[in-house]
Tab-separated table of C-alpha atoms in Angstrom:
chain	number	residue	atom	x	y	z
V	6	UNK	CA	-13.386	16.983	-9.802
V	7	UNK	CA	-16.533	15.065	-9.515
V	8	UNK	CA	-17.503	14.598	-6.330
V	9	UNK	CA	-18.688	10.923	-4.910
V	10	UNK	CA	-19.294	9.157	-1.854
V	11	UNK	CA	-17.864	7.514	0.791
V	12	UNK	CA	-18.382	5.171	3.497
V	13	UNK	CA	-16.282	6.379	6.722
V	14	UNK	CA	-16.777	4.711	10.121
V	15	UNK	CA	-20.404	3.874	8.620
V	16	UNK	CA	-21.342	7.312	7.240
V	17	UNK	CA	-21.597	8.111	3.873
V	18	UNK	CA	-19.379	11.023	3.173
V	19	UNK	CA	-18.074	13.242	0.467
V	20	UNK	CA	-15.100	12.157	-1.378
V	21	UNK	CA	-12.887	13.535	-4.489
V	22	UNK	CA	-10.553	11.007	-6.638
V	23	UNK	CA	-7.426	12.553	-8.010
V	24	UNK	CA	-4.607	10.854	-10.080
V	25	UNK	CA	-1.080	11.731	-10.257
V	26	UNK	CA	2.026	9.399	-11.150
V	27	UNK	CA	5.241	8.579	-9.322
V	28	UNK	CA	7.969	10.127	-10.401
V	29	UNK	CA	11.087	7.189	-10.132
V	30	UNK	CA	9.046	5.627	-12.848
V	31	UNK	CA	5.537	7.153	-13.653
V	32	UNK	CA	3.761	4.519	-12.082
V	33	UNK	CA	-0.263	5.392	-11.237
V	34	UNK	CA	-0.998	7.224	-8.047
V	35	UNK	CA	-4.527	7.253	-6.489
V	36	UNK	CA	-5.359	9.799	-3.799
V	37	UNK	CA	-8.820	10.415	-1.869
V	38	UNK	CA	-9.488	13.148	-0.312
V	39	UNK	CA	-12.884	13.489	2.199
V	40	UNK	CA	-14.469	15.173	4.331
V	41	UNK	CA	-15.241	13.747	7.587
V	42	UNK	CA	-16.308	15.370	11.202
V	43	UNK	CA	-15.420	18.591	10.305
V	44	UNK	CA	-11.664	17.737	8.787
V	45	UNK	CA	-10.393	17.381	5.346
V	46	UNK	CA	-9.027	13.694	5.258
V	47	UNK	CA	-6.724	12.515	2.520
V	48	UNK	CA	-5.292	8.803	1.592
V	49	UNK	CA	-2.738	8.036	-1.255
V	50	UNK	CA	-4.471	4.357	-2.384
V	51	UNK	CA	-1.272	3.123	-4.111
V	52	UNK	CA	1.683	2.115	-3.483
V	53	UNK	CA	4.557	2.174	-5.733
V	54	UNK	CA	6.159	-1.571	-5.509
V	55	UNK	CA	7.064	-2.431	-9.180
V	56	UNK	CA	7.113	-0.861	-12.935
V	57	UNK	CA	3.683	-1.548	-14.383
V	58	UNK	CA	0.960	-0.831	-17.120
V	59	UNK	CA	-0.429	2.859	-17.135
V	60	UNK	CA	-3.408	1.773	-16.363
V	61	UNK	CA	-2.812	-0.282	-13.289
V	62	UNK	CA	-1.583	0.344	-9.258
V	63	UNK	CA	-1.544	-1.852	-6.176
V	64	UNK	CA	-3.136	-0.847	-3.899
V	65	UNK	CA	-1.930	-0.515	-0.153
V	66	UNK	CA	-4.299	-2.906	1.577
V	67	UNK	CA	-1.660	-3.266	4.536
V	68	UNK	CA	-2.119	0.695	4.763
V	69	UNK	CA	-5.189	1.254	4.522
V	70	UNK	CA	-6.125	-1.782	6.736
V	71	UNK	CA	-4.277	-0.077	9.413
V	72	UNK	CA	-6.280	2.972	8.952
V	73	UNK	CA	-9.705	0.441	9.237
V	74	UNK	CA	-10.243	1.707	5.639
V	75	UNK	CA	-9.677	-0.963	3.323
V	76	UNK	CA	-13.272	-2.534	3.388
V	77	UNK	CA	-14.528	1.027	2.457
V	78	UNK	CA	-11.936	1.579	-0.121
V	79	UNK	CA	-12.401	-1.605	-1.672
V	80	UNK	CA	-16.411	-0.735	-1.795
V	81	UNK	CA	-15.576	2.973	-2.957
V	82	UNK	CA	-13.688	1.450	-6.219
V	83	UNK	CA	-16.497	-1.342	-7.077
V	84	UNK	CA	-19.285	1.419	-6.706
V	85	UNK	CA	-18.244	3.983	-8.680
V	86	UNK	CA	-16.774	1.526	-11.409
V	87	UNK	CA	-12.983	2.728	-10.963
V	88	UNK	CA	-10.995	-1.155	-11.070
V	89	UNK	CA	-11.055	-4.673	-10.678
V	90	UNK	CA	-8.594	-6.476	-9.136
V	91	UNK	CA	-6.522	-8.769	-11.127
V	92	UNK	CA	-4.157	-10.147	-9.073
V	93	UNK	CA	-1.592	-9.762	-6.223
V	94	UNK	CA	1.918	-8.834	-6.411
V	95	UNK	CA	4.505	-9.704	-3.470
V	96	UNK	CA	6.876	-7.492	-1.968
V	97	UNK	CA	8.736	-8.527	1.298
V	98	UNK	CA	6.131	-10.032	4.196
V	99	UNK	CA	3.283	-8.713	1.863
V	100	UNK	CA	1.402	-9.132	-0.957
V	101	UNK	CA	-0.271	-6.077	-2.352
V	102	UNK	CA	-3.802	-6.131	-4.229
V	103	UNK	CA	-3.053	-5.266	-8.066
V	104	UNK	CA	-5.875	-3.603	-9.620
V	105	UNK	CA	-6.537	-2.730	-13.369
V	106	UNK	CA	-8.175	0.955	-13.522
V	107	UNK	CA	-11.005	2.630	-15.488
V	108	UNK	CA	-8.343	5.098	-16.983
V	109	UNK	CA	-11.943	6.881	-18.788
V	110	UNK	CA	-13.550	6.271	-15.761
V	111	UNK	CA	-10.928	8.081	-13.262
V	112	UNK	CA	-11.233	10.942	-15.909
V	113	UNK	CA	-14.944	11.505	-15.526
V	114	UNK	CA	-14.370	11.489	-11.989
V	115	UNK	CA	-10.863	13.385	-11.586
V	116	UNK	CA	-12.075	16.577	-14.160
């Protein structure tokens, strides 16, 4: 895996893409993993709400904003070229960022 970079809490840091699919219905799943203050830190980026393309996820802004990630995140995938956003797609209270993926992109970065 290529190996990128970060923002965390202001830092740049170390960070490693992977890909993997869901297995109810082989939807895209986007995991970071980092290193920060001494710990290996790791974040699934999707979340599995509806069938869609191979090539696409939503991604779990309510998540991640918990986590006080999501402006990083959001920066991570812009920087390094990974998605654009295309849309939003509601499930219950929420509506979830839907983002179109680099597919030869994420396999520079994931190999």
């Amino acid at each position: 895996m290529k190996q990128l970079n970060i923002k965390v809490c202001g830092t740049k840091v170390p960070a490693r893409v992977s890909v993997s699919s869901y297995q109810n219905n082989k939807n895209l799943a986007i995991l970071c993993n980092y290193q920060y203050d001494g710990y290996e830190e790791s974040l699934v980026l999707s979340t599995n709400i509806i069938d869609l393309p191979p090539n696409m996820a939503c991604l779990d802004e309510n998540n991640l904003r918990t986590y006080g990630m999501w402006e990083d995140i959001t920066e991570f995938i812009r920087e390094n070229n990974l998605a654009e956003m295309r849309g939003y797609v509601p499930s219950g209270y929420c509506e979830y960022p839907l983002y179109e993926f680099n597919l030869a992109r994420l396999g520079e970065v994931c190999s």
